[in-house]
Tab-separated table of C-alpha atoms in Angstrom:
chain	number	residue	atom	x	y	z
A	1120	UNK	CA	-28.195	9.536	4.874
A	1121	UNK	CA	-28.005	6.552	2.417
A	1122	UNK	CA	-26.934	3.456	3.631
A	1123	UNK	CA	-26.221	0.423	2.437
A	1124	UNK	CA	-29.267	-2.817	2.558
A	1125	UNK	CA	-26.773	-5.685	2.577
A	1126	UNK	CA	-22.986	-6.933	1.778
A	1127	UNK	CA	-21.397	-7.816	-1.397
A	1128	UNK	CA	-21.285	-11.726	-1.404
A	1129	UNK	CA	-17.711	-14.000	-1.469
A	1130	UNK	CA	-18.104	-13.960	-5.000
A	1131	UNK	CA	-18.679	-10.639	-6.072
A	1132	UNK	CA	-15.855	-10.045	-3.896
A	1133	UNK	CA	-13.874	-12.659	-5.770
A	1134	UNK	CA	-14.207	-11.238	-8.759
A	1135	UNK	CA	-11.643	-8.951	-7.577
A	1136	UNK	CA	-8.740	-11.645	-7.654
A	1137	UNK	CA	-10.411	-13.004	-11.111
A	1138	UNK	CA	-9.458	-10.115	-12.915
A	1139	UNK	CA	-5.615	-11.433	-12.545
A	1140	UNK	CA	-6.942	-13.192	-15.816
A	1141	UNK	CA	-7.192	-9.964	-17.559
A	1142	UNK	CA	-3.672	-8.281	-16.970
A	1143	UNK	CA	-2.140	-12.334	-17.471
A	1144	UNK	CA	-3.679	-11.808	-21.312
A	1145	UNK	CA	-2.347	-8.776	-21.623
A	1146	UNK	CA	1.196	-10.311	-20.590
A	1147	UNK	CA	0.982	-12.974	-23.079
A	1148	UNK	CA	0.042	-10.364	-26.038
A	1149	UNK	CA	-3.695	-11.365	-26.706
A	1150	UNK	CA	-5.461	-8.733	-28.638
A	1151	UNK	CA	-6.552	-6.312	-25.869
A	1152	UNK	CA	-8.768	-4.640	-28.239
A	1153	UNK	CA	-10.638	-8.045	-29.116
A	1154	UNK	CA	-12.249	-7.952	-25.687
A	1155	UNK	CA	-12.452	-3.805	-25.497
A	1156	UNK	CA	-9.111	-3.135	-22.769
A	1157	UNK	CA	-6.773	-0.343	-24.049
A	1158	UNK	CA	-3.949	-0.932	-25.928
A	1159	UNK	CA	-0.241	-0.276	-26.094
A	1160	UNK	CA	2.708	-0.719	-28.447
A	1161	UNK	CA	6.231	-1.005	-27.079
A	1162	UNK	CA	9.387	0.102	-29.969
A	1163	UNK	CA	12.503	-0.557	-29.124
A	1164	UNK	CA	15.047	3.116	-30.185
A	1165	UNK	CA	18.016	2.195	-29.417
A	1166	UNK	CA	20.879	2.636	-27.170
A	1167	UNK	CA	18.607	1.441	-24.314
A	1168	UNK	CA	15.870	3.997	-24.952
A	1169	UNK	CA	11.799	2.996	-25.765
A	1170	UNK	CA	9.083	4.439	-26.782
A	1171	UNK	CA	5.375	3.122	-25.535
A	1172	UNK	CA	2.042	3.980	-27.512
A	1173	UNK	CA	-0.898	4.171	-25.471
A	1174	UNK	CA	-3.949	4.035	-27.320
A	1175	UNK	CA	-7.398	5.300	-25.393
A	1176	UNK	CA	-10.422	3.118	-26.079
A	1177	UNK	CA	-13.632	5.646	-27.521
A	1178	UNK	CA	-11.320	7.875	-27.569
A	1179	UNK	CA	-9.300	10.519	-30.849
A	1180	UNK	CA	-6.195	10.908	-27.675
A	1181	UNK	CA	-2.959	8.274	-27.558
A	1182	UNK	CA	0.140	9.234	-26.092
A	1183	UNK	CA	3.720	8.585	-26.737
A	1184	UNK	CA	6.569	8.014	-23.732
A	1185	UNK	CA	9.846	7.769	-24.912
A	1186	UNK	CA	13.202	7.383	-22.563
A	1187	UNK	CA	15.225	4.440	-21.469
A	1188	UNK	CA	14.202	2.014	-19.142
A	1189	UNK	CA	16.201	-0.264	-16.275
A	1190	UNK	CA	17.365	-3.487	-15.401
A	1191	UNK	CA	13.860	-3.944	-14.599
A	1192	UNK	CA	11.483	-2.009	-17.505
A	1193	UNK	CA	11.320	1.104	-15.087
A	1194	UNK	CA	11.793	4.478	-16.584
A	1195	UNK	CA	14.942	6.105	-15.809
A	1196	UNK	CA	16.345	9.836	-16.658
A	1197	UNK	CA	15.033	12.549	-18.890
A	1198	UNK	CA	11.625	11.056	-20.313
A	1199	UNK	CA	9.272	13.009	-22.802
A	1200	UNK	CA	5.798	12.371	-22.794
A	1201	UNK	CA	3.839	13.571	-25.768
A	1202	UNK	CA	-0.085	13.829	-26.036
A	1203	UNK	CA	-1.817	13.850	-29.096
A	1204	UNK	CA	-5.628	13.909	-30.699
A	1205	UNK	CA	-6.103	12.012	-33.920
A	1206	UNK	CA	-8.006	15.596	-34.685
A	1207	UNK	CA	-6.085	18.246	-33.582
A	1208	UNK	CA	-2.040	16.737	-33.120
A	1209	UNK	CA	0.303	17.400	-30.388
A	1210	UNK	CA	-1.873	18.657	-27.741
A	1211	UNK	CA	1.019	19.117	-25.197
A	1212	UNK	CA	4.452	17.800	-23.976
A	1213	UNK	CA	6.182	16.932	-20.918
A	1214	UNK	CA	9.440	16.687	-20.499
A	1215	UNK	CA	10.745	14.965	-16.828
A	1216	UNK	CA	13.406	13.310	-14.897
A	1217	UNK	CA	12.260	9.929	-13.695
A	1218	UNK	CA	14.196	7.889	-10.809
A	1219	UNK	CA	12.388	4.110	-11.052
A	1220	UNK	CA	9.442	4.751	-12.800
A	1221	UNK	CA	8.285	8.072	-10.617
A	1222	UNK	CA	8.979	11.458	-11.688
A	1223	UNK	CA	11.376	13.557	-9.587
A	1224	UNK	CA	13.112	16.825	-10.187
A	1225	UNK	CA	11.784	19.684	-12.431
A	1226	UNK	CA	9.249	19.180	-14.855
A	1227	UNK	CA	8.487	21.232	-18.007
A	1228	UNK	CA	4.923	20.683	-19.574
A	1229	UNK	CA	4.981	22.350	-22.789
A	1230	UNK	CA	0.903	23.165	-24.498
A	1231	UNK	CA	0.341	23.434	-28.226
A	1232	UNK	CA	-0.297	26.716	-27.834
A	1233	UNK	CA	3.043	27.482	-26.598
A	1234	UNK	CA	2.025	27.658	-22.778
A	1235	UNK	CA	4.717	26.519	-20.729
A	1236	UNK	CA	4.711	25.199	-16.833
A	1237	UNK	CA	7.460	24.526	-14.488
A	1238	UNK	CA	6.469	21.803	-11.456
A	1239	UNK	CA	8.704	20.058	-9.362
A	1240	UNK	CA	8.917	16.647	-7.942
A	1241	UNK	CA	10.244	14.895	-4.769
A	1242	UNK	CA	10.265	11.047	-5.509
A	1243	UNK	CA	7.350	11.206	-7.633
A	1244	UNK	CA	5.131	13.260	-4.841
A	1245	UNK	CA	4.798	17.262	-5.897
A	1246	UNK	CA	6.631	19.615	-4.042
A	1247	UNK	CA	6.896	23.209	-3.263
A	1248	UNK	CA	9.393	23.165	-0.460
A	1249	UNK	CA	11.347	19.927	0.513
A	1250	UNK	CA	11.904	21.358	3.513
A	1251	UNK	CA	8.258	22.177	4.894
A	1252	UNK	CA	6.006	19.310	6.104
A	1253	UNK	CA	2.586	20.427	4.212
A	1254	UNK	CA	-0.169	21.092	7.055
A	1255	UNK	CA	-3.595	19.218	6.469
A	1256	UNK	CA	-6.715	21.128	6.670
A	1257	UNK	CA	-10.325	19.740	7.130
A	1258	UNK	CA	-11.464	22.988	6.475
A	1259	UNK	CA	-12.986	22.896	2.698
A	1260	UNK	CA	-10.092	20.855	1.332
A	1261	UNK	CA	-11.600	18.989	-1.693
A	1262	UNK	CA	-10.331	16.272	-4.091
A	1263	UNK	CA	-10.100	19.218	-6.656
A	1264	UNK	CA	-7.496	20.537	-4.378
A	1265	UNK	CA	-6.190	17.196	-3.383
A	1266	UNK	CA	-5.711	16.392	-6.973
A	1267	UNK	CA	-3.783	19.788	-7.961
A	1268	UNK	CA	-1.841	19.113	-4.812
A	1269	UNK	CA	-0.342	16.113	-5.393
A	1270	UNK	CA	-0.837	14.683	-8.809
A	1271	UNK	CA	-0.853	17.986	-11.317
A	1272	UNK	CA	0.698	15.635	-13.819
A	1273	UNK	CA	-2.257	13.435	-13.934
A	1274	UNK	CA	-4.261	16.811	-14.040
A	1275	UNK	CA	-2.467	18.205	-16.917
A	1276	UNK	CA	-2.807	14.737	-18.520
A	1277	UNK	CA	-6.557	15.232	-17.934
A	1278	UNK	CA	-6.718	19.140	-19.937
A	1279	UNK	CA	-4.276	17.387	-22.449
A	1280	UNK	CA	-7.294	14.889	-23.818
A	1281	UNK	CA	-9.722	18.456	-23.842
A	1282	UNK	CA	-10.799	18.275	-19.993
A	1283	UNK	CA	-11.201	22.095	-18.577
A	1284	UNK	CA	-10.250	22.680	-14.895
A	1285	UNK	CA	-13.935	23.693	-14.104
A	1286	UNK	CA	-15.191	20.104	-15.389
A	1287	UNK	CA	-12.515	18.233	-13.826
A	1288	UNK	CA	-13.474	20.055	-10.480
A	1289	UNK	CA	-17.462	20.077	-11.191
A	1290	UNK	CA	-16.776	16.470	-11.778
A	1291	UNK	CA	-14.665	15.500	-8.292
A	1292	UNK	CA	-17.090	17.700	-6.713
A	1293	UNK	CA	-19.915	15.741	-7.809
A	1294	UNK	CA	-18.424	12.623	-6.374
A	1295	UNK	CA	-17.725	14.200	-3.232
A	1296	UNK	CA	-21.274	15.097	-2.707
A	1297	UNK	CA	-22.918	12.056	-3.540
A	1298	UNK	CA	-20.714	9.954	-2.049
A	1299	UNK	CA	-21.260	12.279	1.289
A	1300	UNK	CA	-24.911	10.806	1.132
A	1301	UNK	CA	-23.762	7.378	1.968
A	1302	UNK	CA	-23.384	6.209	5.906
A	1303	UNK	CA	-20.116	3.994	6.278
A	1304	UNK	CA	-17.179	3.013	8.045
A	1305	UNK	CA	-14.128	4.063	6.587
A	1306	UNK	CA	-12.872	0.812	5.790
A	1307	UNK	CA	-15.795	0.245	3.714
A	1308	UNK	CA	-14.774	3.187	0.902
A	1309	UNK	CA	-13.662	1.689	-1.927
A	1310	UNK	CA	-16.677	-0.305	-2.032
A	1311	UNK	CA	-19.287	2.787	-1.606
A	1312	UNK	CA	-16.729	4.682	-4.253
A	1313	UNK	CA	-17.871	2.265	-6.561
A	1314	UNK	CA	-21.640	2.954	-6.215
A	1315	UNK	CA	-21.202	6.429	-6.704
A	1316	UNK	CA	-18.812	5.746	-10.136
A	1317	UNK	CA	-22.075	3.483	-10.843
A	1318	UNK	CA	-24.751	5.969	-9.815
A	1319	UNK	CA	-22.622	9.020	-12.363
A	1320	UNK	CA	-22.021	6.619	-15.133
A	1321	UNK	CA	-25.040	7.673	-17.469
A	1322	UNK	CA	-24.597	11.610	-16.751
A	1323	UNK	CA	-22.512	14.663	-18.325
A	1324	UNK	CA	-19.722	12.769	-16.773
A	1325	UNK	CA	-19.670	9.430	-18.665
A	1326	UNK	CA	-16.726	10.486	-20.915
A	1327	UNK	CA	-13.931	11.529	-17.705
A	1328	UNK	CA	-15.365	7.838	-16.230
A	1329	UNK	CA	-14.321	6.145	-19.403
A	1330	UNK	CA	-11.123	7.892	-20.057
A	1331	UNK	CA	-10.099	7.436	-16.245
A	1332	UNK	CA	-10.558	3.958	-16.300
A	1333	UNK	CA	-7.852	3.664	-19.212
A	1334	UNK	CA	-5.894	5.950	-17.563
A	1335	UNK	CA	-6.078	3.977	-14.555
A	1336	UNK	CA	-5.557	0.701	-16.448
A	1337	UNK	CA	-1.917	2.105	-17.992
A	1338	UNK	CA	-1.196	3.565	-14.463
A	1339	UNK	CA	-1.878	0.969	-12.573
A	1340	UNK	CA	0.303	-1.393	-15.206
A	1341	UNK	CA	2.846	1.149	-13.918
A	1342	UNK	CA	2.576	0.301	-10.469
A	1343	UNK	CA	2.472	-3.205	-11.009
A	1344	UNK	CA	6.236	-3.001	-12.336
A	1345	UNK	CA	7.271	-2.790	-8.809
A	1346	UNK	CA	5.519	-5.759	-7.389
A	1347	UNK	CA	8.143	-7.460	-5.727
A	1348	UNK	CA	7.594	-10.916	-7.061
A	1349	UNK	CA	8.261	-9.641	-10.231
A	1350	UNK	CA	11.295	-7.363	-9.493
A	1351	UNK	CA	12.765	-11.140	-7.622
A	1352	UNK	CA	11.999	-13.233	-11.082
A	1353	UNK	CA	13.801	-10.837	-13.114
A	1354	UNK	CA	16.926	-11.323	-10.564
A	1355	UNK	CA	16.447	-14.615	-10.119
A	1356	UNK	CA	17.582	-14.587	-14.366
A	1357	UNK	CA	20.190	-12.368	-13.961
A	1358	UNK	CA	21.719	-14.106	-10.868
A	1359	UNK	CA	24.082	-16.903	-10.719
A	1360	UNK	CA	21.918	-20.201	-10.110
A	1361	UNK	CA	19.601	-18.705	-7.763
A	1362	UNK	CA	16.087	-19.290	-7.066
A	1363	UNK	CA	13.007	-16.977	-6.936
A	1364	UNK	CA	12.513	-17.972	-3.380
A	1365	UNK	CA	16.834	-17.224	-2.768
A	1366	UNK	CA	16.432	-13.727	-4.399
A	1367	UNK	CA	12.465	-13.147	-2.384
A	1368	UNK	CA	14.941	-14.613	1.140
A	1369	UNK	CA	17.894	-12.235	0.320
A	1370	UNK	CA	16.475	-9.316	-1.519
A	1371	UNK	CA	12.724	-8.852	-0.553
A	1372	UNK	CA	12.343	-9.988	2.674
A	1373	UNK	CA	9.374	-8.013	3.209
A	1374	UNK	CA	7.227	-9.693	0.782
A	1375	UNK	CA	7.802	-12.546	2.274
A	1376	UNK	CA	6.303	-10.533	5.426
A	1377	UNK	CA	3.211	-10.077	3.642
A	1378	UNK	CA	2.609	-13.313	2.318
A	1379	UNK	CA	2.922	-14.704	5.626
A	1380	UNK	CA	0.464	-12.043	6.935
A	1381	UNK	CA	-2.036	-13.461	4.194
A	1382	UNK	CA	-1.914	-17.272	5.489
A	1383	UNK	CA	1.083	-18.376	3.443
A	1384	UNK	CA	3.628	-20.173	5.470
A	1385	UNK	CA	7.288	-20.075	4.217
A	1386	UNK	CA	7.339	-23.645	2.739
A	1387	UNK	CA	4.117	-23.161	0.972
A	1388	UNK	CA	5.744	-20.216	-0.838
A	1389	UNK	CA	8.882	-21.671	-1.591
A	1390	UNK	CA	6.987	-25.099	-3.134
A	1391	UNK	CA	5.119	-22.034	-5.345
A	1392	UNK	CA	8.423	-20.697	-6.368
A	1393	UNK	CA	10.404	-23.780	-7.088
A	1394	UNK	CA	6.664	-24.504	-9.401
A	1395	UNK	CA	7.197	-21.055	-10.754
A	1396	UNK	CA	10.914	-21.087	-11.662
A	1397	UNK	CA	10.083	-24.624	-13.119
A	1398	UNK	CA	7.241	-23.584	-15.323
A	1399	UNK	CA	9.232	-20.207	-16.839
A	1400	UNK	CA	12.482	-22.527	-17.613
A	1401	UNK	CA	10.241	-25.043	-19.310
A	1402	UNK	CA	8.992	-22.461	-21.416
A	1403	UNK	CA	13.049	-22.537	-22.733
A	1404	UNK	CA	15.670	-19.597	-22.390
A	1405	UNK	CA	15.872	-16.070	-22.846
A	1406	UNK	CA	18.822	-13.924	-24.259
A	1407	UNK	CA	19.421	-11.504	-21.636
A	1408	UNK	CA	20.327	-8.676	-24.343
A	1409	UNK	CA	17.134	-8.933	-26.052
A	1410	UNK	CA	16.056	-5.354	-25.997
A	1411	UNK	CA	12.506	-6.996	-25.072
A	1412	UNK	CA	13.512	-9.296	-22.345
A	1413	UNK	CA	11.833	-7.616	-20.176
A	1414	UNK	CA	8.877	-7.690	-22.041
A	1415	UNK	CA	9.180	-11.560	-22.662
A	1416	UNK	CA	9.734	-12.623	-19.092
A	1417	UNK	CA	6.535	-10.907	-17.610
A	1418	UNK	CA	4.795	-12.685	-20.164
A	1419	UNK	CA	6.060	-15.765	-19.479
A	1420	UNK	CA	5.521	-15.027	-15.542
A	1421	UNK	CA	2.437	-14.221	-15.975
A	1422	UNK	CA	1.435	-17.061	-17.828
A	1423	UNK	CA	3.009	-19.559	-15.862
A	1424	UNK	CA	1.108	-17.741	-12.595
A	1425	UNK	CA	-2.238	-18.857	-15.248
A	1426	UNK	CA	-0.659	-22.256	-16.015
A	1427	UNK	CA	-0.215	-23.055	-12.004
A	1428	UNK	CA	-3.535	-21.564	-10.732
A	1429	UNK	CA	-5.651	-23.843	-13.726
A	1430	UNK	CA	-3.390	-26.887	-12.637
A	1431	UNK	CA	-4.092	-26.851	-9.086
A	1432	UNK	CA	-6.682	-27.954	-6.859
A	1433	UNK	CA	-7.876	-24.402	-5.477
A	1434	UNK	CA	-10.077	-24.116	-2.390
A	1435	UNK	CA	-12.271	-21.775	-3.813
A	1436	UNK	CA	-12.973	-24.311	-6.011
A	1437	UNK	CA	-16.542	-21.854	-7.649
A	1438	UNK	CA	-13.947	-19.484	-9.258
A	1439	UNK	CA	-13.934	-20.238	-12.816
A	1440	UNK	CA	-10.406	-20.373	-15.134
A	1441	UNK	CA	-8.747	-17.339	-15.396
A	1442	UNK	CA	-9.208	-17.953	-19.124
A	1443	UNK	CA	-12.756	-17.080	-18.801
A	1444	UNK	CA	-13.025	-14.026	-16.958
A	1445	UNK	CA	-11.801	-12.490	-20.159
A	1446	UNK	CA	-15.411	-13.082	-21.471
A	1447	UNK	CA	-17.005	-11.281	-18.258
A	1448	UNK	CA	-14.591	-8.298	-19.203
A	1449	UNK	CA	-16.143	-7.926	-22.012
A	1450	UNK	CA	-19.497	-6.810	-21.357
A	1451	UNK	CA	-17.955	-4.922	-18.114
A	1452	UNK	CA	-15.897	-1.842	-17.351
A	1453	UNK	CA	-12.408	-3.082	-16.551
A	1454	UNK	CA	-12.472	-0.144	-13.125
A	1455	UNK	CA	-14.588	-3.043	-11.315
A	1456	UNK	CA	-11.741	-4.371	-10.250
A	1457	UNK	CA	-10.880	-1.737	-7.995
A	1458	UNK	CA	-10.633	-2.555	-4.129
A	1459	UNK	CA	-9.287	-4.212	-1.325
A	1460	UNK	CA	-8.426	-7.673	-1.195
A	1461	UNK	CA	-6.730	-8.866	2.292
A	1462	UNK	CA	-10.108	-9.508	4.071
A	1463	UNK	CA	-11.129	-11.685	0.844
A	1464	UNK	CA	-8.271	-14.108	1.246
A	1465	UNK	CA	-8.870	-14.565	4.701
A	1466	UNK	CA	-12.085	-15.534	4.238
A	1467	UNK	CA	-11.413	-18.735	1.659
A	1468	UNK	CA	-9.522	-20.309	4.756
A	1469	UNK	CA	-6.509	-21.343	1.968
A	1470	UNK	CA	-4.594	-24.447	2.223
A	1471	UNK	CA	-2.110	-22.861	0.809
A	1472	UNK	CA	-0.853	-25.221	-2.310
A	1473	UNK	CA	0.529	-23.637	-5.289
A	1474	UNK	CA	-2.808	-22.685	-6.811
A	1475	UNK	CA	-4.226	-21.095	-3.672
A	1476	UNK	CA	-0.799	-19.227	-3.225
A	1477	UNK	CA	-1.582	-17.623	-6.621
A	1478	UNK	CA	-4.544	-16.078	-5.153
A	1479	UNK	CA	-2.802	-14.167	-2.411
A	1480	UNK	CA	0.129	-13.601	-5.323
A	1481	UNK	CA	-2.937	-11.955	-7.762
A	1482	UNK	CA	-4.141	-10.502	-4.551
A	1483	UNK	CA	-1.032	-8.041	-3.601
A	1484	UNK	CA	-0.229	-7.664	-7.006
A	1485	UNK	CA	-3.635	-5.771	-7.920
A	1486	UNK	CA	-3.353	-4.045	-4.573
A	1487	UNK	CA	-0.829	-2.342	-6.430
A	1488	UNK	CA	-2.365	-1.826	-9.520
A	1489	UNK	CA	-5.206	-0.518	-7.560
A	1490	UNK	CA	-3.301	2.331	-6.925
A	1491	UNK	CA	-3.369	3.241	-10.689
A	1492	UNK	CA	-6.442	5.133	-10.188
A	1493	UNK	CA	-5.500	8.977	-9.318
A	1494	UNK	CA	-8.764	10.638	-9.082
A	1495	UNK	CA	-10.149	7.989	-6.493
A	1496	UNK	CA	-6.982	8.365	-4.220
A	1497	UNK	CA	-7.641	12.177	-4.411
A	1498	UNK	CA	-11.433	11.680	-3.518
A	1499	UNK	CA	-10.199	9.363	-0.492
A	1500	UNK	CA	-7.791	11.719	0.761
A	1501	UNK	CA	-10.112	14.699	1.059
A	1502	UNK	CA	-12.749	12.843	2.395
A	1503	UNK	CA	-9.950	11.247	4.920
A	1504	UNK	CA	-9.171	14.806	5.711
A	1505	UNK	CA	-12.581	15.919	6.271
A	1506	UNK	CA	-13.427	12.783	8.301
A	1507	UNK	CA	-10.300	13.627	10.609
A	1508	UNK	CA	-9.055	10.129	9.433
A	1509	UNK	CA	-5.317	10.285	10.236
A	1510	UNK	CA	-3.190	8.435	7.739
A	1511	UNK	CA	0.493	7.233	6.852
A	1512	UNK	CA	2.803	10.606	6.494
A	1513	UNK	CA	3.918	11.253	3.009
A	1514	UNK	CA	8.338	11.057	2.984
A	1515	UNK	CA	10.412	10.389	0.664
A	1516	UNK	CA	14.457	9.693	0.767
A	1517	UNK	CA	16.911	10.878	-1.544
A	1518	UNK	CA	20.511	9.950	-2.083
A	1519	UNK	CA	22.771	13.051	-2.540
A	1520	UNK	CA	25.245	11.466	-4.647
A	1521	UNK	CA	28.317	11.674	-2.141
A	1522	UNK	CA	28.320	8.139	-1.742
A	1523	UNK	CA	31.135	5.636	-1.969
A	1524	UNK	CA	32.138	2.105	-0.899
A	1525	UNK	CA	32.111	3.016	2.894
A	1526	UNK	CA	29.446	5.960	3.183
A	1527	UNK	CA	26.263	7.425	1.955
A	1528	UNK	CA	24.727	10.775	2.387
A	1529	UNK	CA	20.988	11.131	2.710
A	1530	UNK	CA	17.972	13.411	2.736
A	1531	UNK	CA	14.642	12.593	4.150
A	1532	UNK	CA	11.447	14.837	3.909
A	1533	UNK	CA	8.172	14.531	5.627
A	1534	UNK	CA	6.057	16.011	2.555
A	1535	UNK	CA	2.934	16.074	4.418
A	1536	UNK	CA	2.027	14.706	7.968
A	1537	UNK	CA	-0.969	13.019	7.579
A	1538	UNK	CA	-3.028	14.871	9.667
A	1539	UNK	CA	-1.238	14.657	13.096
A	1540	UNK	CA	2.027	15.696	14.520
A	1541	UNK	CA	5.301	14.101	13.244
A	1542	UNK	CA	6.906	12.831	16.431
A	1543	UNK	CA	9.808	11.396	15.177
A	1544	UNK	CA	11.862	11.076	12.137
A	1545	UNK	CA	14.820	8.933	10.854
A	1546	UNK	CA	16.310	6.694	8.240
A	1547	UNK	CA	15.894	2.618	7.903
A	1548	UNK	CA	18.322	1.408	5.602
A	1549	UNK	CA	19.252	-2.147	5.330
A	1550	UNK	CA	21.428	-4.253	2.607
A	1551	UNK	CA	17.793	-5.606	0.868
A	1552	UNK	CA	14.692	-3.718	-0.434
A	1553	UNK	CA	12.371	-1.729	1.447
A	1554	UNK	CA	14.028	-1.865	5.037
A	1555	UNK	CA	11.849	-0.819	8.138
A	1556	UNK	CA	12.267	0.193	11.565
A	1557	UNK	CA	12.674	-3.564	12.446
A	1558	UNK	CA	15.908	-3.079	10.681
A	1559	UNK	CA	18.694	-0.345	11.127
């Protein structure tokens, strides 16, 4: 078995929370291209619909989405997603339903070749029957499997830019089996993940690396629309004189759970916030029927998250400015970033002014864009299935539509159990986002 010789220092770990620098540039509209990061171009339709351009870096592939986005920049209803090679055209076409940026309902995927294919979607999690809890099996489940199982979308995406099934599998297979040569705690996975991405880079599979770290990049840009800080700024300018920290008090209680849980006390946070709201109205106002407000106000957060973190006296004081890391990106593959970041913050021993509060701000934030990388959560789920490692249960809740001023009526599913019995099952609901059990 191949084990690891020694740990990855504080910095190298702190890299991690440096590449907030990268995704802040792409906020303010720097040239992505000028320092090799893949590009997009948002046009405005219309009657509330968009259309975003992804372009692929190396790559003859971009994509078109077009549909109309929320309140918050989310996608919403019927949403066509077209894929198409600067060589051969429209390579395929998928036409979904999308309920705050996730697909759910039927989906048609339509191939040049005139190839069409039905799948359906619970929340933005693949579904056969809504009704059946999917059993886990150890026994020769692979991230092949995993992959078709739950993300056939980002599959499909995959034989839309000329990837076969058998290479996509030989591929996941591949980093299954090396990464089965390594000895380590489970906790330690992302980090041993990356050695095997390293160890593959300069084989047959070099292209799918490359392409999934763009792909990765634009998904996990997805994932960062819901990062509650964000969702609370874009309140905070529709709301009546209220604050960041009112709407984060009111509205998203729970983050303010998990910035406690990173050393953050409450009156830290709000000083940050007051700093934040501060910064963005100095910056002067925004019409709110701009068909790019959204666009202009996570710009303007994101550089006034920059602004406060190069103005403050940090504790870690040997991480350079954000301004720089853009130059390290440049000569290095943007999927570094990937990993886990709680045990990092712990470790600086923060003080907690507004500049270290940025840190732990960066640091959920690209927890969630971590998540942009599909093929690495299937390899982690079949090797947590293999390993007997039990894990969250996969549900999802969905509103019937009989609702009114008094009532609601609700379904909930347990998609897949995680690898142990479901013992019990209910609803949390609450009058803010993302209630728990603490709450009804």
């Amino acid at each position: 078995m191949k084990k690891h010789l020694s740990k990855k220092s504080l910095w190298q770990s702190l890299l991690s929370v440096m590449a907030l620098g990268i995704i802040i540039f792409l906020a303010v509209g720097t040239s992505s291209q000028e320092y090799d990061l893949p590009d997009f171009v948002t046009d405005f339709l219309g009657h509330e619909r968009y259309r975003v351009t992804r372009h692929f870096i190396g790559e003859n592939y971009y994509t078109e989405t077009e549909g109309i986005r929320d309140k918050h920049g989310q996608w919403q209803g019927p949403v066509t997603i077209k894929h198409i090679s600067n060589k051969k055209g429209l390579t395929g076409t998928e036409e979904v339903s999308m309920i705050d940026g996730t697909r759910h309902g039927v989906c048609k995927t339509t191939w040049s070749d005139g190839k069409v294919v039905y799948h359906k979607y619970n929340m933005g999690i693949f579904i056969i029957d809504p009704n059946k809890a999917a059993q886990i099996s150890a026994a020769d489940y692979t991230a092949f499997q995993a992959l078709g199982n739950k993300y056939p979308w980002f599959l499909y995406s995959l034989n839309a830019f000329g990837y076969e099934d058998e290479y996509i599998e030989a591929y996941l297979d591949t980093l299954e089996t090396v990464l089965g040569t390594y000895e380590f705690e489970v906790i330690d996975f992302n980090d041993y993940y990356k050695d095997v991405i390293d160890d593959l880079e300069w084989t047959v599979y070099d292209s799918i690396i490359d392409l999934n770290s763009d792909l990765s990049f634009f998904q996990g840009l997805e994932e960062l629309k819901n990062a509650e800080l964000r969702l609370a700024v874009i309140d905070r300018y529709r709301s009546d004189g209220k604050t960041t920290y009112n709407m984060i008090e009111t509205t998203y209680p729970g983050y303010l759970f998990s910035i406690n849980d990173a050393g953050v006390n409450d009156q830290d946070f709000e000083e940050f916030c007051q700093d934040l709201d501060s910064c963005m109205t100095s910056y002067g106002t925004l019409d709110l029927d701009d068909p790019f407000f959204i666009d202009s106000l996570d710009a303007r957060m994101y550089r006034a998250l920059e602004y406060i973190y190069e103005t403050g006296e940090s504790s870690s004081k040997a991480m350079p400015s954000l301004k720089s890391t853009v130059g390290f990106y440049n000569n290095n593959d943007f999927r570094d970033i990937y990993g886990e970041f709680n045990s990092i913050l712990r470790q600086l021993f923060l003080k907690s002014n507004p500049s270290d509060v940025v840190e732990v701000v960066g640091n959920l934030m690209l927890q969630q864009f971590n998540q942009g990388d599909i093929i690495k959560r299937a390899v982690r789920e079949a090797y947590f299935i293999k390993k007997g490692v039990i894990f969250v249960p996969t549900v999802t809740t969905v509103f019937s539509g009989n609702n009114s001023a008094t009532s609601v009526t609700l379904n909930g599913y347990v998609l897949e159990d995680g690898g142990a019995d479901v013992t019990s099952r209910g609803i949390a609901w609450a009058t803010f986002y993302n209630p728990t059990t603490n709450d009804h």
